[in-house]
CSV table of C-alpha atoms in Angstrom, one decimal:
chain,number,residue,atom,x,y,z
A,283,UNK,CA,-21.8,15.4,1.2
A,284,UNK,CA,-25.0,15.6,-0.8
A,285,UNK,CA,-23.4,15.1,-4.2
A,286,UNK,CA,-21.8,11.9,-3.0
A,287,UNK,CA,-25.1,10.6,-1.7
A,288,UNK,CA,-26.8,11.5,-5.0
A,289,UNK,CA,-24.1,9.7,-7.0
A,290,UNK,CA,-24.4,6.4,-5.1
A,291,UNK,CA,-28.2,6.7,-5.2
A,292,UNK,CA,-28.0,6.9,-9.0
A,293,UNK,CA,-25.9,3.7,-9.1
A,294,UNK,CA,-28.7,1.7,-7.3
A,295,UNK,CA,-26.1,-0.4,-5.5
A,296,UNK,CA,-27.7,0.0,-2.1
A,297,UNK,CA,-31.1,-1.5,-2.0
A,298,UNK,CA,-31.5,-2.4,1.7
A,299,UNK,CA,-33.3,0.8,2.7
A,300,UNK,CA,-32.3,3.3,5.4
A,301,UNK,CA,-30.4,0.9,7.6
A,302,UNK,CA,-28.0,0.0,4.7
A,303,UNK,CA,-27.6,3.7,3.9
A,304,UNK,CA,-26.7,4.5,7.5
A,305,UNK,CA,-24.2,1.6,7.6
A,306,UNK,CA,-22.7,2.8,4.4
A,307,UNK,CA,-22.4,6.4,5.6
A,308,UNK,CA,-20.8,5.3,8.8
A,309,UNK,CA,-18.2,3.2,6.9
A,310,UNK,CA,-17.3,6.3,4.8
A,311,UNK,CA,-16.6,8.3,7.9
A,312,UNK,CA,-14.5,5.6,9.5
A,313,UNK,CA,-10.7,6.3,9.4
A,314,UNK,CA,-8.6,3.7,7.6
A,315,UNK,CA,-6.2,1.6,9.7
A,316,UNK,CA,-2.5,1.8,9.4
A,317,UNK,CA,-1.5,-0.9,6.9
A,318,UNK,CA,1.9,-2.0,5.6
A,319,UNK,CA,3.7,-4.9,3.9
A,320,UNK,CA,7.2,-6.3,3.7
A,321,UNK,CA,9.3,-5.5,0.7
A,322,UNK,CA,10.4,-8.7,-1.0
A,323,UNK,CA,13.6,-8.4,-3.1
A,324,UNK,CA,16.3,-10.9,-3.8
A,325,UNK,CA,19.4,-10.5,-1.7
A,326,UNK,CA,17.6,-8.9,1.2
A,327,UNK,CA,15.5,-11.8,2.4
A,328,UNK,CA,17.4,-12.4,5.7
A,329,UNK,CA,17.4,-8.7,6.5
A,330,UNK,CA,13.7,-8.4,5.7
A,331,UNK,CA,12.8,-11.4,7.8
A,332,UNK,CA,14.6,-10.1,10.8
A,333,UNK,CA,13.0,-6.7,10.4
A,334,UNK,CA,9.6,-8.1,10.0
A,335,UNK,CA,10.0,-10.3,13.1
A,336,UNK,CA,11.0,-7.3,15.1
A,337,UNK,CA,8.0,-5.3,13.8
A,338,UNK,CA,5.6,-8.1,14.7
A,339,UNK,CA,7.1,-8.3,18.2
A,340,UNK,CA,6.4,-4.6,18.7
A,341,UNK,CA,2.9,-5.0,17.3
A,342,UNK,CA,2.2,-7.8,19.8
A,343,UNK,CA,3.4,-5.6,22.6
A,344,UNK,CA,1.2,-2.8,21.4
A,345,UNK,CA,-1.9,-5.1,21.4
A,346,UNK,CA,-0.9,-6.5,24.8
A,347,UNK,CA,-1.2,-2.9,26.2
A,348,UNK,CA,-4.8,-3.0,25.3
A,349,UNK,CA,-4.9,-1.4,21.9
A,350,UNK,CA,-7.3,-2.9,19.4
A,351,UNK,CA,-6.0,-6.1,17.7
A,352,UNK,CA,-4.9,-5.9,14.1
A,353,UNK,CA,-5.2,-8.3,11.2
A,354,UNK,CA,-2.5,-10.2,9.5
A,355,UNK,CA,-2.5,-10.1,5.7
A,356,UNK,CA,-0.6,-13.3,4.7
A,357,UNK,CA,-1.4,-13.0,1.0
A,358,UNK,CA,1.0,-10.1,0.7
A,359,UNK,CA,3.0,-10.5,3.9
A,360,UNK,CA,1.3,-7.5,5.4
A,361,UNK,CA,-0.4,-6.3,8.5
A,362,UNK,CA,-3.3,-4.0,9.3
A,363,UNK,CA,-3.1,-2.4,12.7
A,364,UNK,CA,-6.2,-1.9,14.8
A,365,UNK,CA,-5.5,1.8,14.9
A,366,UNK,CA,-5.8,4.6,12.3
A,367,UNK,CA,-2.9,6.9,11.5
A,368,UNK,CA,-4.3,9.6,13.9
A,369,UNK,CA,-5.0,7.1,16.6
A,370,UNK,CA,-1.4,5.7,16.4
A,371,UNK,CA,0.0,9.2,16.4
A,372,UNK,CA,-1.9,10.1,19.6
A,373,UNK,CA,-1.0,6.8,21.3
A,374,UNK,CA,2.7,7.3,20.3
A,375,UNK,CA,2.8,10.8,21.8
A,376,UNK,CA,3.1,9.1,25.2
A,377,UNK,CA,6.8,8.3,25.7
A,378,UNK,CA,7.8,4.8,26.6
A,379,UNK,CA,4.7,3.2,25.2
A,380,UNK,CA,4.6,0.3,22.7
A,381,UNK,CA,2.8,2.6,20.3
A,382,UNK,CA,5.8,4.9,20.3
A,383,UNK,CA,8.1,1.9,19.5
A,384,UNK,CA,5.8,0.8,16.7
A,385,UNK,CA,5.8,4.3,15.2
A,386,UNK,CA,9.6,4.5,15.3
A,387,UNK,CA,9.8,1.0,13.6
A,388,UNK,CA,7.4,2.0,10.9
A,389,UNK,CA,9.3,5.2,10.1
A,390,UNK,CA,12.7,3.6,10.1
A,391,UNK,CA,11.6,0.5,8.2
A,392,UNK,CA,9.8,2.5,5.5
A,393,UNK,CA,12.0,5.7,5.1
A,394,UNK,CA,15.5,4.6,6.1
A,395,UNK,CA,15.7,0.9,5.5
A,396,UNK,CA,13.3,0.4,2.7
A,397,UNK,CA,12.1,-2.9,4.1
A,398,UNK,CA,8.4,-2.1,4.4
A,399,UNK,CA,5.9,-0.1,2.4
A,400,UNK,CA,3.0,1.8,4.0
A,401,UNK,CA,0.2,1.0,1.7
A,402,UNK,CA,-3.6,0.7,1.9
A,403,UNK,CA,-5.1,-2.7,1.5
A,404,UNK,CA,-7.1,-1.7,-1.5
A,405,UNK,CA,-3.8,-0.7,-3.2
A,406,UNK,CA,-2.2,-4.1,-2.3
A,407,UNK,CA,-4.8,-6.1,-4.0
A,408,UNK,CA,-4.2,-5.4,-7.8
A,409,UNK,CA,-0.7,-6.7,-7.9
A,410,UNK,CA,-1.7,-9.9,-6.0
A,411,UNK,CA,-4.8,-10.5,-8.2
A,412,UNK,CA,-2.8,-9.7,-11.4
A,413,UNK,CA,-0.2,-12.3,-10.4
A,414,UNK,CA,2.6,-10.9,-12.6
A,415,UNK,CA,5.4,-13.4,-12.9
A,416,UNK,CA,9.2,-12.8,-13.1
A,417,UNK,CA,10.4,-11.6,-16.4
A,418,UNK,CA,7.0,-10.3,-17.6
A,419,UNK,CA,6.3,-6.8,-19.0
A,420,UNK,CA,3.7,-4.9,-17.1
A,421,UNK,CA,1.9,-1.6,-17.6
A,422,UNK,CA,0.5,0.4,-14.6
A,423,UNK,CA,-1.6,3.2,-16.1
A,424,UNK,CA,-2.4,5.0,-12.8
A,425,UNK,CA,0.8,4.4,-10.8
A,426,UNK,CA,1.0,7.3,-8.3
A,427,UNK,CA,2.0,7.5,-5.6
A,428,UNK,CA,4.0,4.4,-6.4
A,429,UNK,CA,3.3,1.8,-3.7
A,430,UNK,CA,1.3,-0.4,-6.2
A,431,UNK,CA,4.0,0.0,-8.8
A,432,UNK,CA,6.7,-1.0,-6.4
A,433,UNK,CA,4.7,-4.1,-5.5
A,434,UNK,CA,4.3,-5.0,-9.2
A,435,UNK,CA,8.1,-4.5,-9.7
A,436,UNK,CA,8.8,-6.9,-6.8
A,437,UNK,CA,6.6,-9.5,-8.6
A,438,UNK,CA,8.4,-8.9,-11.9
A,439,UNK,CA,11.8,-9.3,-10.3
A,440,UNK,CA,10.8,-12.3,-8.2
A,441,UNK,CA,13.1,-14.5,-6.1
A,442,UNK,CA,15.3,-15.2,-9.1
A,443,UNK,CA,16.3,-11.6,-9.6
A,444,UNK,CA,15.1,-11.6,-13.2
A,445,UNK,CA,16.3,-8.7,-15.3
A,446,UNK,CA,14.3,-9.5,-18.4
A,447,UNK,CA,11.0,-8.1,-17.0
A,448,UNK,CA,10.0,-4.5,-17.3
A,449,UNK,CA,7.5,-2.1,-15.7
A,450,UNK,CA,6.1,0.9,-17.4
A,451,UNK,CA,4.2,3.0,-14.8
A,452,UNK,CA,2.3,6.2,-15.6
A,453,UNK,CA,0.4,9.1,-14.1
A,454,UNK,CA,-1.3,12.0,-15.9
A,455,UNK,CA,0.4,14.5,-13.4
A,456,UNK,CA,4.1,15.2,-13.9
A,457,UNK,CA,4.4,16.0,-10.2
A,458,UNK,CA,2.8,12.6,-9.2
A,459,UNK,CA,5.0,10.8,-11.8
A,460,UNK,CA,8.0,12.2,-10.0
A,461,UNK,CA,6.8,10.8,-6.7
A,462,UNK,CA,6.5,7.3,-8.4
A,463,UNK,CA,10.1,7.6,-9.7
A,464,UNK,CA,11.4,8.5,-6.2
A,465,UNK,CA,9.6,5.6,-4.6
A,466,UNK,CA,10.9,3.1,-7.2
A,467,UNK,CA,14.5,4.4,-7.0
A,468,UNK,CA,14.4,3.7,-3.3
A,469,UNK,CA,14.2,0.0,-4.1
A,470,UNK,CA,17.9,0.2,-5.3
A,471,UNK,CA,19.7,-1.8,-7.9
A,472,UNK,CA,17.8,-5.0,-7.0
A,473,UNK,CA,14.5,-3.3,-7.8
A,474,UNK,CA,14.4,-4.2,-11.5
A,475,UNK,CA,13.9,-2.3,-14.7
A,476,UNK,CA,11.2,0.3,-15.0
A,477,UNK,CA,10.2,3.5,-16.9
A,478,UNK,CA,8.0,6.3,-15.5
A,479,UNK,CA,5.8,8.1,-17.9
A,480,UNK,CA,3.4,11.0,-17.7
A,481,UNK,CA,0.3,11.5,-19.9
A,482,UNK,CA,-3.2,10.2,-20.5
A,483,UNK,CA,-3.6,6.5,-20.3
A,484,UNK,CA,-4.9,6.4,-23.9
A,485,UNK,CA,-1.5,7.6,-25.1
A,486,UNK,CA,0.5,4.8,-23.5
A,487,UNK,CA,1.9,1.9,-25.5
A,488,UNK,CA,0.1,-1.3,-25.8
A,489,UNK,CA,1.5,-4.8,-25.8
A,490,UNK,CA,3.2,-6.4,-22.8
A,491,UNK,CA,2.0,-9.3,-20.8
A,492,UNK,CA,-0.3,-7.6,-18.3
A,493,UNK,CA,-1.6,-4.3,-17.1
A,494,UNK,CA,-3.6,-2.6,-14.3
A,495,UNK,CA,-5.6,0.7,-14.3
C-alpha cells in the first residue's frame, strides 16, 4: 500500500536502503503465527498444569510430523506455533493428523475450559513489562478485545487470590467494550474485580497504581 510506505518513509526509521525496505515489506506480508498462553488463576493451578502438559504433548506430536517448530514463551507461560492460523486450519483439515488434535485442544481449552488465551505476542508484552502486583489498581485505556485486560487481571489477582486490586479497562467503541466484558466474565469468580468503560481515553479517571495504553 502506497500510503503505508509513505508513512514509514516519513518516519525515517529505515535507513538501510532498498535491502532493508524489501525485508521490511516481506515482514509485513508474513502471516502471524498461532500464539497462546496459559491462564493463571488461583484454585485452578492443577487443572491448568494438566491441560498445558496435554497441549505441549500434542504440539510435540505436531512438530514430529514435520510441521515447523514453534517457540516457547516462558516469560508468560505461552507458546508460538510454527504455523499461522490459516496454515494450521489447512493442516487440521486432514483427519487423524496431529494438527487436527492441536486445533481441537486450542478450541476446547480457550472456548470451553477457559484455561488458555489465544493472544498475539505483542499483546502479551505490556502486562509482563508493566509488572502489576496483586492488590494494585490498574487502568487499561485500550482494552479491546480483552486478552491484554485478562492478563492484567491475572497479575492483579495473583497466586494469593487478592480481592483488593481492581482493573478499569476501556475502549472507545461500545461494541468492543462489550467484547472485553464477555472475555473477563469468562474468567469466573476467581477472575478478580474489574469495571469496563467506554469513551475517550482522556475522559477516564486518573490515579491508581499503573496503567497501559
